[in-house]
Amino acid sequence: MELNQLTIHELQEKLKNGETSAVKVAESVFNRINAVEERVHSYIRLMKEEAMSAAEQSDKDLQSGKAGPLSGIPVALKDIVCTKGITTTCGSHILHNFIPPYDATVVEKLASAGAVFVGKANMDEFAMGSSTETSYFGPTRNPWDLTRIPGGSSGGSAAAVAADECIASIGSDTGGSIRQPAALCGVVGLKPTYGRVSRFGLIAFASSLDQIGPFTKDVEDCAIMMNVLAGYDPLESTSVKAEVPDYRQYVGRDVQGWKIGIPKEYFIEGIDPEVSAAVKDAIAVIEKNGGQCVDISLPHTEYCLAVYYIIAPAEASSNLARYDGVKYGLRTSEARDLLEMYKKTRREGFGAEVKRRIVIGTYALSSGYYDAYYKKASQVRALIKHDFEEAFKKCDIILTPTTPTPAFKIGEKTDNPLQMYLSDIFTISTNLAGIPGMSVPCGFTAAGLPIGMQFLAGHFEEGKLIQIASVYEKNAQIEKRRPRL
Amino acid sequence: MKISSSEVEYVAHLARLEISEQEKEKFTFQLNDILLYIGKLNELNTQGVEPMSHAIAVTNAFREDRVADSIGTEKSLANAPDARGEFFRVPKVID
Amino acid sequence: MEFETIIGLEVHAQLLTDTKIFCNCSTKFGGSPNSHTCPLCLGMPGVLPVLNKKVVEYAMKMSLATNSNINKSCSFARKNYFYPDLPKGYQISQYAYPLSEHGYILLDVEGEQKKIGITRIHMEEDAGKLVHDEHNPSSYVDLNRAGVPLIEIVSEPDMRSPAEAADYLKRLHEILVYLEICDGNMEEGSFRCDANVSIRPLGQKEFGTRTELKNMNSFRNVQRALEYEVKRQQYLVENGGTVVQETRLWDDAQGVTNSMRSKEEAHDYRYFPDPDLVPVIVDDAWIEKIRKELPELPLARRQRFVSDYQIPAYDASVLTADKALADYFEEVVKLCSKPKAASNWVMGDVLRFLNEEKRDIRNCPITAQALAEMISLIEDGTISGKMAKDIIDEMYKTGKSPRVIIAEKGMVQITDESALAKTIQTIMDANPNQLKDYRSGKEKLFGFFVGQVMKATQGKANPQKVNELLKKMLVG
């Protein structure tokens, strides 16, 4: 196996006992990038120079005993987290030249843990999309089938891990943007509890839903990443001062006697039969290892998408008002007056999906419609959260498919926004309720496309997700495959 | 509820977005599709339900009133598409 | 037809915190453009606001000082609109859930107390500043002020004349300055006022259509603008026209209000709860802690001055209009125990000096100790009132204490009876004709003799003693 194909914990071992060096690991990752990036297009920007000098530093730290938990580990950052001195575009033309004078809190945390940043990963523009096709910098392709989408919006981060163009990566999840691409690319993806990982420096899409989380090659790596990422941040008002456990201690603990909630609303017609079968097999594995399935109901499930498509665009319409051509980013060259400057800058700077959502969101907040849309949606959101509170009285974990179908073809849904939105149907409720959710690979379709299933837990119970996911991962014995590129 | 193309135009103006006739028609069609779907929410009686604006109930997040370094004029203007002297420049605002 | 005027005011007061409302940048006025700025107040992507606790406490002080009810929970909302001085494209303000509501302050209206209701007080951030280029079609943006904390104080439409409105504004200003939460500087914009004004026929219940007045940057201009606007509306109605709901700008040079209508468009601010900020919960303990920190407020102090010091209501209101002046006065009283004399000297000479030089009482060269000493010297007869007039001039010019000035100029009063009697005898001997006339009934000549004594003693003779001795000695 090449170094770039290993997991964090495997590399930690090899780096610790001197079997390899951080520089060699980084070189191996960049060799892989040289070989496949042209076809996959996981990255908007590579940071080779910075990475190589960070790797050298890691080697020094490893030798002097000052190594952090991620020393020498090549990590990709979704281009939605701000990096000091390095262009951060959010996949948009309007920020194509924006150089933040600050680091996101997660970037600081990863850097001080020793992580080596490989580059800024591709994404749907402003994280608005489920396919990474709306990126101003062109689409990312699914490493398992280059004619298909990798999912989105963190498609670049998921594809980079799947294609071994990094060891782990950072994504953000507003309605499924970590879990859906993790499922479609066959990697592990976790969206933590709202408030668990700092949003400071995360370019906002929908502030009340956004959360940063990791993509990794296995569950243990996910725990290692969470140990670095989680924690209270005084720079964020919505950050929560809850104790952070050592997530790694949950790996491998049994789930004997756990009640696994199976929500009937998530096993409906319209799910791809191969997805359905894979998830049922996974349930059987968990039952065999001590889990007990219970039927539960999340009665407001059918309203989640509607609530989401009011709240997320409404918040986005306001969050994206700052891109006005005054302080940074693109400004049109054709304006004769201020109004024209605004309108043309935003026309040239935003892609169609972003404009569409700004228009929906502005409409939902506008005078005369606020109560019917935004207020109504916020009330139904409370009902959805309540559904989960009730459900978790009956079970420890909820299990669902991550997506209704495997990866679809590039271009297949770009002209039908509603169809595109429906691919997030199983992931959105998590963000609305603020609970953590994790997607874990659970098999392949006959055509060789990855399938993922999703575990959900109560607020701040990421440990439980890691625990059950590791039990499943160990016992499912899913064939180890790598995409043929 | 249905959105008309003139409402789309009004909303686009509020959001300071220039959209072409073609885009306007396309958005109107697509938005109505989405609004029709969203209309589902009217099936629910939400009377008396407190609207939820935060996923987790945090309160009283404060900062102390202590001055920290600003980033300075040069860095403040470094990303500006049009900076003149110590200012951001914009087409004239008439008021 | 007789009309009634209805006025409500919206006041924005900049709070005297060291840092901005949501970031650690300085609020200091007058820095070079875009120097008190950081990613947050520049509206850069990804950065998040965290509320300055002192802003809440200052706003609580104003709420308590205006008898407002502080809500147990309040929260922030975004007011969305595009303008180059608004870096995020929205202003963080409070909308559905303000900090406090249902307050009032009391005004003296024609000798009676009148309550002016305060609808709400809420916290928000200020915008930046635009500078317009006179030669190019460009404007320049300075974001130093962006994010400076403001409170907005919205009154009920309870005022019935421009004078009442001006009075309300002065009282509000006074309270803010007393609380030391706002410097009250109208020219620099730290205290700003917009007015809503309408008229209705006397006796009518419903309000007339109102206009909103802006751009008035002094108390005088607020009153002038309101007076003009009331007349304009009356003229309009009396001549068959109707008042249009609109915003009008006060033009100080022309002394008129002008419609902004042409440039104004329909506002649709799309308020919604700011997801980046969390509710502020204020419990009773916090309120009590803040209440204990409140200083004595101007109205209470005024009443106490009248009752404790027995000075006229007018004097009390002059002395309490400025907290520092009132503190100065009380310090003088404490040191000399002569409130009436202290009031006369402060209101007379001290304020005259300060006004002539536009100086603040805090920088007055005459310290409270010095003034109290001078008053005591008059009381114990060391100097005369007339001498004091000269001494206080000197005190103001030099900052010296009255004893030093008296010693330097040899200005001590002559009260020694034998010395004075000797002088009087000399004067009587030198003016036999006048003495004869006086003794034959020309009592007016008494003044002549007083003058002569004063002249001979260079004004140092104790006038009372001179009077007594003259009365005895002239009779013969």
PDB file of N, CA, C and O in Angstrom, chain C residues 193-246:
ATOM      1  N   CYS C 193     -31.173  62.811  16.726  1.00  0.00           N
ATOM      2  CA  CYS C 193     -32.616  62.783  16.936  1.00  0.00           C
ATOM      3  C   CYS C 193     -33.375  62.852  15.614  1.00  0.00           C
ATOM      4  O   CYS C 193     -33.068  63.660  14.751  1.00  0.00           O
ATOM      5  N   ASP C 194     -34.347  61.966  15.470  1.00  0.00           N
ATOM      6  CA  ASP C 194     -35.323  62.064  14.379  1.00  0.00           C
ATOM      7  C   ASP C 194     -36.672  62.320  15.026  1.00  0.00           C
ATOM      8  O   ASP C 194     -36.898  61.902  16.160  1.00  0.00           O
ATOM      9  N   ALA C 195     -37.542  63.009  14.293  1.00  0.00           N
ATOM     10  CA  ALA C 195     -38.841  63.352  14.884  1.00  0.00           C
ATOM     11  C   ALA C 195     -39.977  62.905  13.983  1.00  0.00           C
ATOM     12  O   ALA C 195     -39.886  62.998  12.764  1.00  0.00           O
ATOM     13  N   ASN C 196     -41.035  62.422  14.592  1.00  0.00           N
ATOM     14  CA  ASN C 196     -42.278  62.161  13.866  1.00  0.00           C
ATOM     15  C   ASN C 196     -43.273  63.206  14.288  1.00  0.00           C
ATOM     16  O   ASN C 196     -43.512  63.399  15.492  1.00  0.00           O
ATOM     17  N   VAL C 197     -43.850  63.892  13.302  1.00  0.00           N
ATOM     18  CA  VAL C 197     -44.760  64.985  13.653  1.00  0.00           C
ATOM     19  C   VAL C 197     -46.020  64.941  12.801  1.00  0.00           C
ATOM     20  O   VAL C 197     -45.982  64.651  11.613  1.00  0.00           O
ATOM     21  N   SER C 198     -47.144  65.211  13.471  1.00  0.00           N
ATOM     22  CA  SER C 198     -48.412  65.314  12.748  1.00  0.00           C
ATOM     23  C   SER C 198     -49.272  66.347  13.457  1.00  0.00           C
ATOM     24  O   SER C 198     -48.963  66.758  14.578  1.00  0.00           O
ATOM     25  N   ILE C 199     -50.327  66.763  12.787  1.00  0.00           N
ATOM     26  CA  ILE C 199     -51.279  67.675  13.425  1.00  0.00           C
ATOM     27  C   ILE C 199     -52.675  67.081  13.303  1.00  0.00           C
ATOM     28  O   ILE C 199     -52.918  66.227  12.443  1.00  0.00           O
ATOM     29  N   ARG C 200     -53.575  67.516  14.183  1.00  0.00           N
ATOM     30  CA  ARG C 200     -54.976  67.105  14.047  1.00  0.00           C
ATOM     31  C   ARG C 200     -55.838  68.222  14.603  1.00  0.00           C
ATOM     32  O   ARG C 200     -55.419  68.955  15.511  1.00  0.00           O
ATOM     33  N   PRO C 201     -57.054  68.346  14.059  1.00  0.00           N
ATOM     34  CA  PRO C 201     -57.940  69.381  14.587  1.00  0.00           C
ATOM     35  C   PRO C 201     -58.180  69.121  16.067  1.00  0.00           C
ATOM     36  O   PRO C 201     -58.311  67.961  16.471  1.00  0.00           O
ATOM     37  N   LEU C 202     -58.197  70.172  16.843  1.00  0.00           N
ATOM     38  CA  LEU C 202     -58.380  70.052  18.275  1.00  0.00           C
ATOM     39  C   LEU C 202     -59.643  69.253  18.565  1.00  0.00           C
ATOM     40  O   LEU C 202     -60.694  69.511  17.970  1.00  0.00           O
ATOM     41  N   GLY C 203     -59.522  68.272  19.432  1.00  0.00           N
ATOM     42  CA  GLY C 203     -60.695  67.469  19.782  1.00  0.00           C
ATOM     43  C   GLY C 203     -60.771  66.168  19.006  1.00  0.00           C
ATOM     44  O   GLY C 203     -61.451  65.231  19.413  1.00  0.00           O
ATOM     45  N   GLN C 204     -60.081  66.085  17.868  1.00  0.00           N
ATOM     46  CA  GLN C 204     -60.116  64.840  17.080  1.00  0.00           C
ATOM     47  C   GLN C 204     -59.277  63.777  17.772  1.00  0.00           C
ATOM     48  O   GLN C 204     -58.253  64.061  18.379  1.00  0.00           O
ATOM     49  N   LYS C 205     -59.768  62.530  17.705  1.00  0.00           N
ATOM     50  CA  LYS C 205     -59.064  61.447  18.409  1.00  0.00           C
ATOM     51  C   LYS C 205     -57.953  60.829  17.572  1.00  0.00           C
ATOM     52  O   LYS C 205     -56.887  60.532  18.094  1.00  0.00           O
ATOM     53  N   GLU C 206     -58.258  60.604  16.306  1.00  0.00           N
ATOM     54  CA  GLU C 206     -57.286  59.906  15.467  1.00  0.00           C
ATOM     55  C   GLU C 206     -56.099  60.818  15.169  1.00  0.00           C
ATOM     56  O   GLU C 206     -56.256  62.035  15.057  1.00  0.00           O
ATOM     57  N   PHE C 207     -54.952  60.211  15.021  1.00  0.00           N
ATOM     58  CA  PHE C 207     -53.776  60.976  14.629  1.00  0.00           C
ATOM     59  C   PHE C 207     -53.865  61.359  13.157  1.00  0.00           C
ATOM     60  O   PHE C 207     -54.452  60.627  12.359  1.00  0.00           O
ATOM     61  N   GLY C 208     -53.260  62.494  12.817  1.00  0.00           N
ATOM     62  CA  GLY C 208     -53.144  62.846  11.407  1.00  0.00           C
ATOM     63  C   GLY C 208     -51.976  62.089  10.781  1.00  0.00           C
ATOM     64  O   GLY C 208     -51.247  61.379  11.467  1.00  0.00           O
ATOM     65  N   THR C 209     -51.795  62.252   9.464  1.00  0.00           N
ATOM     66  CA  THR C 209     -50.654  61.618   8.800  1.00  0.00           C
ATOM     67  C   THR C 209     -49.369  62.300   9.264  1.00  0.00           C
ATOM     68  O   THR C 209     -49.311  63.526   9.330  1.00  0.00           O
ATOM     69  N   ARG C 210     -48.374  61.495   9.556  1.00  0.00           N
ATOM     70  CA  ARG C 210     -47.162  62.100  10.108  1.00  0.00           C
ATOM     71  C   ARG C 210     -46.041  62.143   9.072  1.00  0.00           C
ATOM     72  O   ARG C 210     -46.006  61.370   8.116  1.00  0.00           O
ATOM     73  N   THR C 211     -45.124  63.061   9.309  1.00  0.00           N
ATOM     74  CA  THR C 211     -43.897  63.071   8.519  1.00  0.00           C
ATOM     75  C   THR C 211     -42.743  62.802   9.475  1.00  0.00           C
ATOM     76  O   THR C 211     -42.849  63.038  10.679  1.00  0.00           O
ATOM     77  N   GLU C 212     -41.655  62.289   8.899  1.00  0.00           N
ATOM     78  CA  GLU C 212     -40.489  62.014   9.725  1.00  0.00           C
ATOM     79  C   GLU C 212     -39.411  63.029   9.373  1.00  0.00           C
ATOM     80  O   GLU C 212     -39.086  63.208   8.204  1.00  0.00           O
ATOM     81  N   LEU C 213     -38.885  63.709  10.383  1.00  0.00           N
ATOM     82  CA  LEU C 213     -37.859  64.721  10.137  1.00  0.00           C
ATOM     83  C   LEU C 213     -36.490  64.198  10.537  1.00  0.00           C
ATOM     84  O   LEU C 213     -36.337  63.586  11.585  1.00  0.00           O
ATOM     85  N   LYS C 214     -35.523  64.474   9.654  1.00  0.00           N
ATOM     86  CA  LYS C 214     -34.148  64.044   9.929  1.00  0.00           C
ATOM     87  C   LYS C 214     -33.199  65.218   9.740  1.00  0.00           C
ATOM     88  O   LYS C 214     -33.602  66.270   9.246  1.00  0.00           O
ATOM     89  N   ASN C 215     -31.946  64.982  10.085  1.00  0.00           N
ATOM     90  CA  ASN C 215     -30.872  65.945   9.825  1.00  0.00           C
ATOM     91  C   ASN C 215     -30.916  67.189  10.702  1.00  0.00           C
ATOM     92  O   ASN C 215     -30.615  68.284  10.249  1.00  0.00           O
ATOM     93  N   MET C 216     -31.288  67.002  11.970  1.00  0.00           N
ATOM     94  CA  MET C 216     -31.298  68.152  12.872  1.00  0.00           C
ATOM     95  C   MET C 216     -30.207  67.897  13.901  1.00  0.00           C
ATOM     96  O   MET C 216     -30.320  66.980  14.689  1.00  0.00           O
ATOM     97  N   ASN C 217     -29.131  68.720  13.861  1.00  0.00           N
ATOM     98  CA  ASN C 217     -28.010  68.358  14.720  1.00  0.00           C
ATOM     99  C   ASN C 217     -27.758  69.281  15.893  1.00  0.00           C
ATOM    100  O   ASN C 217     -26.642  69.432  16.351  1.00  0.00           O
ATOM    101  N   SER C 218     -28.835  69.927  16.359  1.00  0.00           N
ATOM    102  CA  SER C 218     -28.724  70.666  17.622  1.00  0.00           C
ATOM    103  C   SER C 218     -30.123  70.774  18.219  1.00  0.00           C
ATOM    104  O   SER C 218     -31.123  70.601  17.521  1.00  0.00           O
ATOM    105  N   PHE C 219     -30.173  71.058  19.516  1.00  0.00           N
ATOM    106  CA  PHE C 219     -31.478  71.218  20.161  1.00  0.00           C
ATOM    107  C   PHE C 219     -32.277  72.299  19.468  1.00  0.00           C
ATOM    108  O   PHE C 219     -33.472  72.171  19.230  1.00  0.00           O
ATOM    109  N   ARG C 220     -31.559  73.391  19.133  1.00  0.00           N
ATOM    110  CA  ARG C 220     -32.220  74.525  18.506  1.00  0.00           C
ATOM    111  C   ARG C 220     -32.829  74.111  17.168  1.00  0.00           C
ATOM    112  O   ARG C 220     -33.950  74.455  16.846  1.00  0.00           O
ATOM    113  N   ASN C 221     -32.060  73.325  16.404  1.00  0.00           N
ATOM    114  CA  ASN C 221     -32.562  72.918  15.095  1.00  0.00           C
ATOM    115  C   ASN C 221     -33.748  71.963  15.196  1.00  0.00           C
ATOM    116  O   ASN C 221     -34.629  71.975  14.347  1.00  0.00           O
ATOM    117  N   VAL C 222     -33.747  71.136  16.222  1.00  0.00           N
ATOM    118  CA  VAL C 222     -34.888  70.242  16.395  1.00  0.00           C
ATOM    119  C   VAL C 222     -36.140  71.089  16.588  1.00  0.00           C
ATOM    120  O   VAL C 222     -37.166  70.881  15.935  1.00  0.00           O
ATOM    121  N   GLN C 223     -36.012  72.084  17.450  1.00  0.00           N
ATOM    122  CA  GLN C 223     -37.183  72.914  17.704  1.00  0.00           C
ATOM    123  C   GLN C 223     -37.581  73.727  16.464  1.00  0.00           C
ATOM    124  O   GLN C 223     -38.748  73.796  16.110  1.00  0.00           O
ATOM    125  N   ARG C 224     -36.582  74.289  15.794  1.00  0.00           N
ATOM    126  CA  ARG C 224     -36.889  75.090  14.587  1.00  0.00           C
ATOM    127  C   ARG C 224     -37.525  74.218  13.512  1.00  0.00           C
ATOM    128  O   ARG C 224     -38.499  74.621  12.867  1.00  0.00           O
ATOM    129  N   ALA C 225     -36.971  73.034  13.297  1.00  0.00           N
ATOM    130  CA  ALA C 225     -37.496  72.153  12.258  1.00  0.00           C
ATOM    131  C   ALA C 225     -38.932  71.764  12.571  1.00  0.00           C
ATOM    132  O   ALA C 225     -39.806  71.759  11.689  1.00  0.00           O
ATOM    133  N   LEU C 226     -39.195  71.466  13.843  1.00  0.00           N
ATOM    134  CA  LEU C 226     -40.552  71.079  14.232  1.00  0.00           C
ATOM    135  C   LEU C 226     -41.518  72.251  14.052  1.00  0.00           C
ATOM    136  O   LEU C 226     -42.628  72.089  13.551  1.00  0.00           O
ATOM    137  N   GLU C 227     -41.066  73.437  14.439  1.00  0.00           N
ATOM    138  CA  GLU C 227     -41.925  74.607  14.294  1.00  0.00           C
ATOM    139  C   GLU C 227     -42.264  74.844  12.833  1.00  0.00           C
ATOM    140  O   GLU C 227     -43.421  75.098  12.473  1.00  0.00           O
ATOM    141  N   TYR C 228     -41.238  74.731  11.983  1.00  0.00           N
ATOM    142  CA  TYR C 228     -41.476  74.920  10.555  1.00  0.00           C
ATOM    143  C   TYR C 228     -42.444  73.871  10.042  1.00  0.00           C
ATOM    144  O   TYR C 228     -43.412  74.177   9.325  1.00  0.00           O
ATOM    145  N   GLU C 229     -42.212  72.617  10.424  1.00  0.00           N
ATOM    146  CA  GLU C 229     -43.004  71.518   9.894  1.00  0.00           C
ATOM    147  C   GLU C 229     -44.465  71.621  10.348  1.00  0.00           C
ATOM    148  O   GLU C 229     -45.381  71.335   9.570  1.00  0.00           O
ATOM    149  N   VAL C 230     -44.677  72.030  11.580  1.00  0.00           N
ATOM    150  CA  VAL C 230     -46.048  72.193  12.074  1.00  0.00           C
ATOM    151  C   VAL C 230     -46.764  73.254  11.248  1.00  0.00           C
ATOM    152  O   VAL C 230     -47.895  73.063  10.794  1.00  0.00           O
ATOM    153  N   LYS C 231     -46.070  74.373  11.016  1.00  0.00           N
ATOM    154  CA  LYS C 231     -46.667  75.445  10.217  1.00  0.00           C
ATOM    155  C   LYS C 231     -46.958  74.965   8.799  1.00  0.00           C
ATOM    156  O   LYS C 231     -48.012  75.262   8.230  1.00  0.00           O
ATOM    157  N   ARG C 232     -46.010  74.216   8.243  1.00  0.00           N
ATOM    158  CA  ARG C 232     -46.175  73.724   6.874  1.00  0.00           C
ATOM    159  C   ARG C 232     -47.411  72.823   6.784  1.00  0.00           C
ATOM    160  O   ARG C 232     -48.241  72.958   5.888  1.00  0.00           O
ATOM    161  N   GLN C 233     -47.537  71.928   7.743  1.00  0.00           N
ATOM    162  CA  GLN C 233     -48.668  71.005   7.713  1.00  0.00           C
ATOM    163  C   GLN C 233     -49.993  71.762   7.892  1.00  0.00           C
ATOM    164  O   GLN C 233     -50.975  71.471   7.213  1.00  0.00           O
ATOM    165  N   GLN C 234     -49.993  72.762   8.802  1.00  0.00           N
ATOM    166  CA  GLN C 234     -51.217  73.535   9.017  1.00  0.00           C
ATOM    167  C   GLN C 234     -51.617  74.278   7.756  1.00  0.00           C
ATOM    168  O   GLN C 234     -52.776  74.271   7.346  1.00  0.00           O
ATOM    169  N   TYR C 235     -50.640  74.894   7.135  1.00  0.00           N
ATOM    170  CA  TYR C 235     -50.899  75.656   5.923  1.00  0.00           C
ATOM    171  C   TYR C 235     -51.490  74.739   4.848  1.00  0.00           C
ATOM    172  O   TYR C 235     -52.469  75.063   4.187  1.00  0.00           O
ATOM    173  N   LEU C 236     -50.880  73.555   4.750  1.00  0.00           N
ATOM    174  CA  LEU C 236     -51.318  72.571   3.761  1.00  0.00           C
ATOM    175  C   LEU C 236     -52.768  72.187   3.992  1.00  0.00           C
ATOM    176  O   LEU C 236     -53.612  72.246   3.099  1.00  0.00           O
ATOM    177  N   VAL C 237     -53.088  71.849   5.228  1.00  0.00           N
ATOM    178  CA  VAL C 237     -54.449  71.387   5.554  1.00  0.00           C
ATOM    179  C   VAL C 237     -55.454  72.516   5.391  1.00  0.00           C
ATOM    180  O   VAL C 237     -56.546  72.331   4.850  1.00  0.00           O
ATOM    181  N   GLU C 238     -55.056  73.714   5.838  1.00  0.00           N
ATOM    182  CA  GLU C 238     -55.980  74.844   5.752  1.00  0.00           C
ATOM    183  C   GLU C 238     -56.262  75.252   4.317  1.00  0.00           C
ATOM    184  O   GLU C 238     -57.261  75.887   4.032  1.00  0.00           O
ATOM    185  N   ASN C 239     -55.364  74.855   3.421  1.00  0.00           N
ATOM    186  CA  ASN C 239     -55.568  75.215   2.019  1.00  0.00           C
ATOM    187  C   ASN C 239     -55.997  74.026   1.179  1.00  0.00           C
ATOM    188  O   ASN C 239     -55.733  73.968  -0.021  1.00  0.00           O
ATOM    189  N   GLY C 240     -56.632  73.093   1.848  1.00  0.00           N
ATOM    190  CA  GLY C 240     -57.235  71.984   1.116  1.00  0.00           C
ATOM    191  C   GLY C 240     -56.290  70.879   0.707  1.00  0.00           C
ATOM    192  O   GLY C 240     -56.676  69.950   0.003  1.00  0.00           O
ATOM    193  N   GLY C 241     -55.058  70.950   1.151  1.00  0.00           N
ATOM    194  CA  GLY C 241     -54.112  69.887   0.800  1.00  0.00           C
ATOM    195  C   GLY C 241     -54.124  68.767   1.836  1.00  0.00           C
ATOM    196  O   GLY C 241     -54.899  68.822   2.804  1.00  0.00           O
ATOM    197  N   THR C 242     -53.316  67.734   1.602  1.00  0.00           N
ATOM    198  CA  THR C 242     -53.178  66.679   2.599  1.00  0.00           C
ATOM    199  C   THR C 242     -51.692  66.430   2.867  1.00  0.00           C
ATOM    200  O   THR C 242     -50.849  66.599   1.981  1.00  0.00           O
ATOM    201  N   VAL C 243     -51.435  66.021   4.079  1.00  0.00           N
ATOM    202  CA  VAL C 243     -50.057  65.688   4.459  1.00  0.00           C
ATOM    203  C   VAL C 243     -49.734  64.298   3.922  1.00  0.00           C
ATOM    204  O   VAL C 243     -50.558  63.390   4.019  1.00  0.00           O
ATOM    205  N   VAL C 244     -48.553  64.172   3.323  1.00  0.00           N
ATOM    206  CA  VAL C 244     -48.130  62.878   2.789  1.00  0.00           C
ATOM    207  C   VAL C 244     -47.152  62.253   3.775  1.00  0.00           C
ATOM    208  O   VAL C 244     -46.273  62.945   4.292  1.00  0.00           O
ATOM    209  N   GLN C 245     -47.302  60.956   4.013  1.00  0.00           N
ATOM    210  CA  GLN C 245     -46.339  60.283   4.894  1.00  0.00           C
ATOM    211  C   GLN C 245     -45.005  60.154   4.163  1.00  0.00           C
ATOM    212  O   GLN C 245     -44.917  59.514   3.118  1.00  0.00           O
ATOM    213  N   GLU C 246     -43.990  60.788   4.699  1.00  0.00           N
ATOM    214  CA  GLU C 246     -42.698  60.816   4.014  1.00  0.00           C
ATOM    215  C   GLU C 246     -41.605  61.226   4.991  1.00  0.00           C
ATOM    216  O   GLU C 246     -41.880  61.659   6.108  1.00  0.00           O
TER     217      GLU C 246
END
